[in-house]
Amino acid sequence: MSIFEGQGASASGGGKGQVKIMLNGKEREVVDDTTVLGLLNELDIKPQGIAVELNLEIVSKSKYNETVLKDRDKVEIVRMVGGG
Amino acid sequence: MVDTLKIANREFKSRLMVGTGKYPSNEIMVKALEESGAEVVTVAIRRVNLDPAKRGDRSKESLLDYIDLKKYTLLPNTAACYTAQDAIRTARLGREALGTELVKLEVIGDEKTLFPDNEALLEAAKVLVKEGFVVMPYTNDDPIMAKKLEDIGCAAVMPLAAPIGSGLGIRNPYNIRIILETVKVPVIVDAGVGTASDAAIAMELGCDGLLMNTGIAGAKDPIKMAMAMRLAVEAGRLAYLSGRIPMKLYATASSPIEGMIK
């Protein structure tokens, strides 16, 4: 059991002008040249209080605007929730 | 007298740390946190919910909307991580999301008991200490493990009193005492506390602090229980500092024997 379930599956090749990423364990299509910031905007998620992991590496907030998502990238977006 | 809890370079007046999970509502949580007097509150790190169907009115709310960061220090945990790798990833994500080096490190070994996986815990702790984290590991009440965790640079050790959420109280006070004699870093009992007397017992043993969630959040009235736990932690700490009388089998009179009427 893992809190990062679904990581194992990989996306198949993207269509024209689009790339397929794995976002929080689910496949999702985004247009070419979408940045992390672009993805967050598309999802209506504010960058405060969240963290983004791209292929197991943390993307620092200062890099959101310059990090472009590529086909088969694995992206995790997390935030804090209640816990003990 | 100023009696504070020091963890790495941080100092806290309250010795009670409280979790933010399982409250009947966020409003009750806010009031319970306030009554507990806690300065450190734990949080979990989870995926943002991206399913639009599940994103109702309230699911768009963030826990951050309810926790005053001027008042509370956030302690992200690695709960529900079953491998060192998952725990390390979660710790890094927590640091990035919340901007803190603090981490309550959990590597769980078994779903039924939620006991820690000592081997993986040590492995994850080593990596995170090297990366500059202030590592506070949830461990079992084993003095040898506590010493190992201290030796590799953990800022505190957090032995369980009983299984997480069990409310069984301090099951092995003697091991906790041995841990207290074995390590120099703060010993914070984490998990298993069910009611105020359990909290007082932990503090009377000389523990530096106490972390609880279910004991408060699961009570019928979490706000009142938070107050009870605050008082119990304070009472237990004061009793510890006061130096209790030794236990004796037979009575010792409190009133003078001299001057009795004949």
mmCIF file of C-alpha atoms in Angstrom:
data_model
loop_
_atom_site.group_PDB
_atom_site.id
_atom_site.type_symbol
_atom_site.label_atom_id
_atom_site.label_comp_id
_atom_site.label_asym_id
_atom_site.label_seq_id
_atom_site.Cartn_x
_atom_site.Cartn_y
_atom_site.Cartn_z
ATOM 1 C CA MET A 1 0.000 0.000 0.000
ATOM 2 C CA SER A 2 1.306 3.443 -0.878
ATOM 3 C CA ILE A 3 -0.070 6.928 -0.639
ATOM 4 C CA PHE A 4 1.310 7.393 -4.151
ATOM 5 C CA GLU A 5 -0.824 4.656 -5.706
ATOM 6 C CA GLY A 6 -0.988 4.445 -9.453
ATOM 7 C CA GLN A 7 2.606 5.560 -9.999
ATOM 8 C CA GLY A 8 3.433 2.338 -11.776
ATOM 9 C CA ALA A 9 1.255 2.899 -14.821
ATOM 10 C CA SER A 10 2.750 4.930 -17.626
ATOM 11 C CA ALA A 11 0.948 6.973 -20.230
ATOM 12 C CA SER A 12 1.024 5.985 -23.879
ATOM 13 C CA GLY A 13 2.203 8.399 -26.576
ATOM 14 C CA GLY A 14 0.481 11.773 -26.745
ATOM 15 C CA GLY A 15 -1.684 12.972 -29.598
ATOM 16 C CA LYS A 16 -0.863 15.887 -31.847
ATOM 17 C CA GLY A 17 -0.111 19.022 -29.861
ATOM 18 C CA GLN A 18 -0.766 17.260 -26.600
ATOM 19 C CA VAL A 19 1.246 15.336 -24.070
ATOM 20 C CA LYS A 20 -0.006 12.704 -21.692
ATOM 21 C CA ILE A 21 1.096 12.994 -18.099
ATOM 22 C CA MET A 22 0.311 10.987 -14.997
ATOM 23 C CA LEU A 23 -1.139 13.473 -12.527
ATOM 24 C CA ASN A 24 -1.696 12.225 -8.973
ATOM 25 C CA GLY A 25 -1.856 8.686 -10.307
ATOM 26 C CA LYS A 26 -4.311 9.428 -13.135
ATOM 27 C CA GLU A 27 -3.675 9.971 -16.823
ATOM 28 C CA ARG A 28 -4.268 13.502 -18.080
ATOM 29 C CA GLU A 29 -3.679 15.287 -21.374
ATOM 30 C CA VAL A 30 -2.195 18.745 -21.457
ATOM 31 C CA VAL A 31 -1.269 20.883 -24.456
ATOM 32 C CA ASP A 32 2.345 21.067 -25.581
ATOM 33 C CA ASP A 33 4.622 23.416 -23.653
ATOM 34 C CA THR A 34 2.389 23.458 -20.575
ATOM 35 C CA THR A 35 4.447 24.525 -17.578
ATOM 36 C CA VAL A 36 3.873 23.501 -13.980
ATOM 37 C CA LEU A 37 2.406 26.949 -13.367
ATOM 38 C CA GLY A 38 0.162 26.523 -16.416
ATOM 39 C CA LEU A 39 -1.062 23.193 -15.089
ATOM 40 C CA LEU A 40 -1.801 24.704 -11.665
ATOM 41 C CA ASN A 41 -3.755 27.523 -13.323
ATOM 42 C CA GLU A 42 -5.673 25.018 -15.431
ATOM 43 C CA LEU A 43 -6.563 23.121 -12.251
ATOM 44 C CA ASP A 44 -7.399 26.328 -10.371
ATOM 45 C CA ILE A 45 -4.842 25.535 -7.672
ATOM 46 C CA LYS A 46 -3.003 28.356 -5.932
ATOM 47 C CA PRO A 47 0.714 27.735 -5.418
ATOM 48 C CA GLN A 48 0.534 28.580 -1.692
ATOM 49 C CA GLY A 49 0.696 25.626 0.680
ATOM 50 C CA ILE A 50 1.251 23.018 -2.009
ATOM 51 C CA ALA A 51 4.218 21.055 -3.292
ATOM 52 C CA VAL A 52 4.804 19.656 -6.761
ATOM 53 C CA GLU A 53 6.878 16.590 -7.500
ATOM 54 C CA LEU A 54 7.952 15.834 -11.064
ATOM 55 C CA ASN A 55 9.334 12.349 -11.729
ATOM 56 C CA LEU A 56 10.173 11.961 -8.029
ATOM 57 C CA GLU A 57 11.997 15.322 -7.841
ATOM 58 C CA ILE A 58 10.558 18.337 -6.028
ATOM 59 C CA VAL A 59 9.935 21.333 -8.283
ATOM 60 C CA SER A 60 10.683 24.475 -6.262
ATOM 61 C CA LYS A 61 8.114 27.249 -6.501
ATOM 62 C CA SER A 62 10.578 29.547 -8.299
ATOM 63 C CA LYS A 63 10.777 26.983 -11.125
ATOM 64 C CA TYR A 64 7.018 26.547 -11.711
ATOM 65 C CA ASN A 65 7.035 29.011 -14.573
ATOM 66 C CA GLU A 66 10.003 27.527 -16.414
ATOM 67 C CA THR A 67 9.378 23.801 -15.912
ATOM 68 C CA VAL A 68 7.717 22.410 -19.031
ATOM 69 C CA LEU A 69 5.809 19.135 -18.800
ATOM 70 C CA LYS A 70 6.876 16.382 -21.170
ATOM 71 C CA ASP A 71 5.137 13.254 -22.389
ATOM 72 C CA ARG A 72 4.926 10.543 -19.712
ATOM 73 C CA ASP A 73 5.952 12.871 -16.914
ATOM 74 C CA LYS A 74 4.726 11.785 -13.519
ATOM 75 C CA VAL A 75 3.407 14.698 -11.526
ATOM 76 C CA GLU A 76 2.256 14.774 -7.925
ATOM 77 C CA ILE A 77 0.549 17.800 -6.392
ATOM 78 C CA VAL A 78 0.087 17.654 -2.621
ATOM 79 C CA ARG A 79 -1.068 19.850 0.213
ATOM 80 C CA MET A 80 -1.581 19.471 3.926
ATOM 81 C CA VAL A 81 -4.661 17.822 5.397
ATOM 82 C CA GLY A 82 -5.708 16.951 8.927
ATOM 83 C CA GLY A 83 -3.552 14.292 10.515
ATOM 84 C CA GLY A 84 -1.901 13.147 13.709
ATOM 85 C CA MET B 1 10.580 29.641 36.549
ATOM 86 C CA VAL B 2 10.628 29.283 32.803
ATOM 87 C CA ASP B 3 10.142 25.666 31.857
ATOM 88 C CA THR B 4 10.280 25.278 28.114
ATOM 89 C CA LEU B 5 10.523 22.423 25.659
ATOM 90 C CA LYS B 6 13.517 22.790 23.339
ATOM 91 C CA ILE B 7 13.630 20.907 20.060
ATOM 92 C CA ALA B 8 16.667 21.668 17.873
ATOM 93 C CA ASN B 9 16.770 25.480 17.917
ATOM 94 C CA ARG B 10 13.064 25.920 18.657
ATOM 95 C CA GLU B 11 11.543 26.587 22.040
ATOM 96 C CA PHE B 12 7.965 25.953 23.154
ATOM 97 C CA LYS B 13 6.066 26.853 26.302
ATOM 98 C CA SER B 14 3.494 24.114 25.793
ATOM 99 C CA ARG B 15 4.529 20.480 26.134
ATOM 100 C CA LEU B 16 1.380 19.234 24.451
ATOM 101 C CA MET B 17 1.382 18.738 20.688
ATOM 102 C CA VAL B 18 -1.909 18.054 18.982
ATOM 103 C CA GLY B 19 -2.963 16.441 15.713
ATOM 104 C CA THR B 20 -5.468 17.946 13.295
ATOM 105 C CA GLY B 21 -7.181 14.766 12.063
ATOM 106 C CA LYS B 22 -10.576 13.207 12.746
ATOM 107 C CA TYR B 23 -12.396 16.135 14.399
ATOM 108 C CA PRO B 24 -16.170 16.308 13.863
ATOM 109 C CA SER B 25 -15.631 19.641 12.067
ATOM 110 C CA ASN B 26 -12.927 22.210 11.365
ATOM 111 C CA GLU B 27 -14.693 24.638 13.700
ATOM 112 C CA ILE B 28 -14.471 22.170 16.597
ATOM 113 C CA MET B 29 -10.834 21.511 15.712
ATOM 114 C CA VAL B 30 -9.997 25.214 15.906
ATOM 115 C CA LYS B 31 -11.568 25.504 19.364
ATOM 116 C CA ALA B 32 -9.963 22.286 20.595
ATOM 117 C CA LEU B 33 -6.516 23.421 19.435
ATOM 118 C CA GLU B 34 -7.029 26.678 21.269
ATOM 119 C CA GLU B 35 -8.097 24.986 24.521
ATOM 120 C CA SER B 36 -5.207 22.512 24.324
ATOM 121 C CA GLY B 37 -2.726 25.385 24.502
ATOM 122 C CA ALA B 38 -0.634 23.504 21.928
ATOM 123 C CA GLU B 39 1.910 25.432 19.892
ATOM 124 C CA VAL B 40 2.861 22.539 17.629
ATOM 125 C CA VAL B 41 0.180 20.903 15.488
ATOM 126 C CA THR B 42 0.701 17.941 13.220
ATOM 127 C CA VAL B 43 -0.655 17.682 9.686
ATOM 128 C CA ALA B 44 -0.549 15.028 6.980
ATOM 129 C CA ILE B 45 0.556 15.524 3.358
ATOM 130 C CA ARG B 46 -1.808 14.192 0.708
ATOM 131 C CA ARG B 47 -2.627 14.566 -2.968
ATOM 132 C CA VAL B 48 -4.763 17.548 -3.883
ATOM 133 C CA ASN B 49 -8.200 16.280 -4.873
ATOM 134 C CA LEU B 50 -8.512 16.829 -8.617
ATOM 135 C CA ASP B 51 -11.845 15.128 -9.131
ATOM 136 C CA PRO B 52 -14.329 17.925 -9.939
ATOM 137 C CA ALA B 53 -17.273 15.789 -8.766
ATOM 138 C CA LYS B 54 -15.752 15.541 -5.324
ATOM 139 C CA ARG B 55 -14.801 19.188 -5.167
ATOM 140 C CA GLY B 56 -17.948 20.446 -3.518
ATOM 141 C CA ASP B 57 -18.244 23.753 -1.693
ATOM 142 C CA ARG B 58 -16.220 22.724 1.328
ATOM 143 C CA SER B 59 -13.665 20.446 -0.298
ATOM 144 C CA LYS B 60 -12.138 23.533 -1.926
ATOM 145 C CA GLU B 61 -11.331 24.763 1.558
ATOM 146 C CA SER B 62 -7.835 24.242 2.793
ATOM 147 C CA LEU B 63 -6.835 23.274 6.300
ATOM 148 C CA LEU B 64 -4.589 26.331 6.054
ATOM 149 C CA ASP B 65 -7.737 28.475 6.217
ATOM 150 C CA TYR B 66 -8.313 27.193 9.748
ATOM 151 C CA ILE B 67 -4.846 27.175 11.282
ATOM 152 C CA ASP B 68 -3.347 30.488 12.316
ATOM 153 C CA LEU B 69 0.294 30.218 11.325
ATOM 154 C CA LYS B 70 1.224 33.100 13.637
ATOM 155 C CA LYS B 71 0.053 30.983 16.527
ATOM 156 C CA TYR B 72 0.952 27.429 15.556
ATOM 157 C CA THR B 73 4.081 25.660 14.341
ATOM 158 C CA LEU B 74 3.185 23.063 11.728
ATOM 159 C CA LEU B 75 4.677 19.610 12.087
ATOM 160 C CA PRO B 76 4.076 17.642 8.883
ATOM 161 C CA ASN B 77 4.025 13.879 9.322
ATOM 162 C CA THR B 78 4.732 10.956 7.015
ATOM 163 C CA ALA B 79 1.728 8.947 8.193
ATOM 164 C CA ALA B 80 0.644 5.970 6.075
ATOM 165 C CA CYS B 81 4.092 5.581 4.544
ATOM 166 C CA TYR B 82 5.153 1.936 4.559
ATOM 167 C CA THR B 83 8.597 2.312 3.012
ATOM 168 C CA ALA B 84 11.597 4.525 3.726
ATOM 169 C CA GLN B 85 11.346 5.875 0.176
ATOM 170 C CA ASP B 86 7.701 6.961 0.546
ATOM 171 C CA ALA B 87 8.465 8.550 3.910
ATOM 172 C CA ILE B 88 11.438 10.458 2.486
ATOM 173 C CA ARG B 89 9.380 11.679 -0.492
ATOM 174 C CA THR B 90 6.547 12.749 1.784
ATOM 175 C CA ALA B 91 8.938 14.565 4.130
ATOM 176 C CA ARG B 92 10.446 16.476 1.200
ATOM 177 C CA LEU B 93 6.982 17.372 -0.116
ATOM 178 C CA GLY B 94 5.952 18.539 3.351
ATOM 179 C CA ARG B 95 9.020 20.759 3.609
ATOM 180 C CA GLU B 96 8.326 22.283 0.213
ATOM 181 C CA ALA B 97 4.596 22.770 0.827
ATOM 182 C CA LEU B 98 4.858 24.201 4.330
ATOM 183 C CA GLY B 99 8.325 25.718 4.381
ATOM 184 C CA THR B 100 9.467 23.879 7.494
ATOM 185 C CA GLU B 101 12.392 21.580 8.268
ATOM 186 C CA LEU B 102 10.379 19.842 10.974
ATOM 187 C CA VAL B 103 9.095 16.364 10.249
ATOM 188 C CA LYS B 104 7.335 13.804 12.369
ATOM 189 C CA LEU B 105 8.794 10.750 10.705
ATOM 190 C CA GLU B 106 6.605 7.670 10.567
ATOM 191 C CA VAL B 107 7.412 4.513 8.662
ATOM 192 C CA ILE B 108 4.629 2.082 9.362
ATOM 193 C CA GLY B 109 5.277 -1.637 9.409
ATOM 194 C CA ASP B 110 1.808 -3.098 9.646
ATOM 195 C CA GLU B 111 -1.720 -1.916 8.920
ATOM 196 C CA LYS B 112 -3.368 -3.563 11.887
ATOM 197 C CA THR B 113 -1.077 -2.335 14.640
ATOM 198 C CA LEU B 114 0.433 0.690 12.907
ATOM 199 C CA PHE B 115 3.643 -0.190 14.710
ATOM 200 C CA PRO B 116 6.769 1.332 13.202
ATOM 201 C CA ASP B 117 9.138 -0.499 10.870
ATOM 202 C CA ASN B 118 12.338 0.152 12.800
ATOM 203 C CA GLU B 119 14.736 -0.763 10.037
ATOM 204 C CA ALA B 120 13.066 1.483 7.477
ATOM 205 C CA LEU B 121 12.596 4.231 10.069
ATOM 206 C CA LEU B 122 16.316 4.341 10.770
ATOM 207 C CA GLU B 123 17.119 4.331 7.063
ATOM 208 C CA ALA B 124 14.720 7.207 6.332
ATOM 209 C CA ALA B 125 15.883 9.162 9.389
ATOM 210 C CA LYS B 126 19.529 8.960 8.258
ATOM 211 C CA VAL B 127 18.700 10.395 4.832
ATOM 212 C CA LEU B 128 16.497 13.177 6.198
ATOM 213 C CA VAL B 129 18.976 14.239 8.920
ATOM 214 C CA LYS B 130 21.619 14.575 6.182
ATOM 215 C CA GLU B 131 19.218 16.746 4.184
ATOM 216 C CA GLY B 132 18.867 19.131 7.109
ATOM 217 C CA PHE B 133 15.505 18.048 8.454
ATOM 218 C CA VAL B 134 14.666 18.315 12.145
ATOM 219 C CA VAL B 135 13.629 14.675 12.429
ATOM 220 C CA MET B 136 11.192 13.628 15.147
ATOM 221 C CA PRO B 137 10.669 9.885 14.686
ATOM 222 C CA TYR B 138 7.618 7.957 15.858
ATOM 223 C CA THR B 139 9.135 4.827 17.331
ATOM 224 C CA ASN B 140 8.175 1.947 19.566
ATOM 225 C CA ASP B 141 9.013 2.091 23.266
ATOM 226 C CA ASP B 142 12.402 0.485 22.751
ATOM 227 C CA PRO B 143 15.391 2.163 24.434
ATOM 228 C CA ILE B 144 17.873 0.608 21.983
ATOM 229 C CA MET B 145 15.992 2.033 19.013
ATOM 230 C CA ALA B 146 15.692 5.401 20.756
ATOM 231 C CA LYS B 147 19.477 5.485 21.249
ATOM 232 C CA LYS B 148 20.106 4.592 17.608
ATOM 233 C CA LEU B 149 17.776 7.366 16.475
ATOM 234 C CA GLU B 150 19.521 9.856 18.746
ATOM 235 C CA ASP B 151 22.948 8.745 17.549
ATOM 236 C CA ILE B 152 22.144 9.383 13.898
ATOM 237 C CA GLY B 153 21.008 12.933 14.715
ATOM 238 C CA CYS B 154 17.271 12.917 15.373
ATOM 239 C CA ALA B 155 16.147 16.021 17.280
ATOM 240 C CA ALA B 156 13.761 14.091 19.535
ATOM 241 C CA VAL B 157 12.390 10.602 19.938
ATOM 242 C CA MET B 158 8.685 9.889 20.021
ATOM 243 C CA PRO B 159 7.965 6.513 21.561
ATOM 244 C CA LEU B 160 4.422 5.225 21.411
ATOM 245 C CA ALA B 161 2.557 4.681 24.672
ATOM 246 C CA ALA B 162 0.224 2.192 22.995
ATOM 247 C CA PRO B 163 -0.958 1.624 19.393
ATOM 248 C CA ILE B 164 -2.054 4.745 17.484
ATOM 249 C CA GLY B 165 -5.677 5.598 18.228
ATOM 250 C CA SER B 166 -6.030 2.776 20.782
ATOM 251 C CA GLY B 167 -6.471 4.935 23.876
ATOM 252 C CA LEU B 168 -4.828 2.199 25.952
ATOM 253 C CA GLY B 169 -2.608 4.621 27.856
ATOM 254 C CA ILE B 170 1.011 4.189 28.972
ATOM 255 C CA ARG B 171 1.404 0.412 28.585
ATOM 256 C CA ASN B 172 5.052 0.187 29.506
ATOM 257 C CA PRO B 173 6.071 3.010 31.839
ATOM 258 C CA TYR B 174 9.304 1.205 32.678
ATOM 259 C CA ASN B 175 10.509 1.240 29.080
ATOM 260 C CA ILE B 176 9.616 4.920 28.847
ATOM 261 C CA ARG B 177 11.682 5.510 31.995
ATOM 262 C CA ILE B 178 14.623 3.620 30.542
ATOM 263 C CA ILE B 179 14.349 5.646 27.326
ATOM 264 C CA LEU B 180 14.404 8.822 29.432
ATOM 265 C CA GLU B 181 17.614 7.637 31.079
ATOM 266 C CA THR B 182 19.134 6.511 27.780
ATOM 267 C CA VAL B 183 18.809 9.553 25.506
ATOM 268 C CA LYS B 184 19.531 13.253 25.947
ATOM 269 C CA VAL B 185 17.185 14.516 23.214
ATOM 270 C CA PRO B 186 13.581 15.300 24.196
ATOM 271 C CA VAL B 187 11.327 12.273 24.679
ATOM 272 C CA ILE B 188 7.825 12.966 23.458
ATOM 273 C CA VAL B 189 5.261 10.256 23.984
ATOM 274 C CA ASP B 190 3.306 9.879 20.770
ATOM 275 C CA ALA B 191 0.178 7.781 20.372
ATOM 276 C CA GLY B 192 -2.025 5.716 22.663
ATOM 277 C CA VAL B 193 -3.132 8.323 25.188
ATOM 278 C CA GLY B 194 -6.834 7.888 25.975
ATOM 279 C CA THR B 195 -7.629 10.239 28.807
ATOM 280 C CA ALA B 196 -6.187 12.911 31.064
ATOM 281 C CA SER B 197 -4.658 10.534 33.620
ATOM 282 C CA ASP B 198 -2.637 8.860 30.832
ATOM 283 C CA ALA B 199 -1.205 12.241 29.897
ATOM 284 C CA ALA B 200 -0.387 13.029 33.515
ATOM 285 C CA ILE B 201 1.358 9.654 33.954
ATOM 286 C CA ALA B 202 3.557 10.290 30.908
ATOM 287 C CA MET B 203 4.566 13.688 32.221
ATOM 288 C CA GLU B 204 5.102 12.403 35.779
ATOM 289 C CA LEU B 205 7.556 9.876 34.360
ATOM 290 C CA GLY B 206 9.598 12.842 33.163
ATOM 291 C CA CYS B 207 8.682 12.875 29.496
ATOM 292 C CA ASP B 208 9.463 16.175 27.801
ATOM 293 C CA GLY B 209 6.210 16.316 25.913
ATOM 294 C CA LEU B 210 3.206 14.517 24.581
ATOM 295 C CA LEU B 211 1.618 14.290 21.154
ATOM 296 C CA MET B 212 -1.958 13.182 20.706
ATOM 297 C CA ASN B 213 -4.763 13.304 18.195
ATOM 298 C CA THR B 214 -7.490 10.685 18.621
ATOM 299 C CA GLY B 215 -7.591 11.108 22.421
ATOM 300 C CA ILE B 216 -8.881 14.635 21.841
ATOM 301 C CA ALA B 217 -10.523 14.482 18.413
ATOM 302 C CA GLY B 218 -12.372 11.241 19.172
ATOM 303 C CA ALA B 219 -13.765 12.326 22.557
ATOM 304 C CA LYS B 220 -17.482 13.100 22.736
ATOM 305 C CA ASP B 221 -16.562 16.692 23.517
ATOM 306 C CA PRO B 222 -13.163 17.337 21.922
ATOM 307 C CA ILE B 223 -13.030 20.923 23.183
ATOM 308 C CA LYS B 224 -13.427 19.943 26.841
ATOM 309 C CA MET B 225 -11.029 17.016 26.407
ATOM 310 C CA ALA B 226 -8.436 19.368 24.913
ATOM 311 C CA MET B 227 -8.714 21.487 28.053
ATOM 312 C CA ALA B 228 -8.427 18.367 30.237
ATOM 313 C CA MET B 229 -5.297 17.263 28.368
ATOM 314 C CA ARG B 230 -3.701 20.697 28.747
ATOM 315 C CA LEU B 231 -4.311 20.635 32.502
ATOM 316 C CA ALA B 232 -3.118 17.039 32.812
ATOM 317 C CA VAL B 233 0.124 17.762 30.949
ATOM 318 C CA GLU B 234 0.731 20.820 33.127
ATOM 319 C CA ALA B 235 -0.158 18.940 36.330
ATOM 320 C CA GLY B 236 2.002 15.953 35.411
ATOM 321 C CA ARG B 237 4.939 18.159 34.537
ATOM 322 C CA LEU B 238 4.657 20.113 37.808
ATOM 323 C CA ALA B 239 4.419 16.872 39.799
ATOM 324 C CA TYR B 240 7.537 15.567 38.050
ATOM 325 C CA LEU B 241 9.457 18.770 38.787
ATOM 326 C CA SER B 242 8.248 18.745 42.402
ATOM 327 C CA GLY B 243 9.720 15.316 43.150
ATOM 328 C CA ARG B 244 7.071 12.960 44.421
ATOM 329 C CA ILE B 245 7.244 11.151 47.780
ATOM 330 C CA PRO B 246 8.532 7.598 47.723
ATOM 331 C CA MET B 247 5.939 4.822 47.816
ATOM 332 C CA LYS B 248 5.780 2.925 51.102
ATOM 333 C CA LEU B 249 3.781 -0.105 52.113
ATOM 334 C CA TYR B 250 2.767 1.161 55.553
ATOM 335 C CA ALA B 251 1.257 4.371 56.862
ATOM 336 C CA THR B 252 3.189 7.424 58.023
ATOM 337 C CA ALA B 253 1.105 9.746 60.211
ATOM 338 C CA SER B 254 0.596 13.305 58.992
ATOM 339 C CA SER B 255 -0.348 14.670 62.423
ATOM 340 C CA PRO B 256 2.182 14.866 65.280
ATOM 341 C CA ILE B 257 2.208 12.040 67.812
ATOM 342 C CA GLU B 258 3.439 14.322 70.599
ATOM 343 C CA GLY B 259 0.917 16.304 72.694
ATOM 344 C CA MET B 260 -1.877 13.769 72.539
ATOM 345 C CA ILE B 261 -4.424 14.015 75.388
ATOM 346 C CA LYS B 262 -4.167 11.209 77.873
#
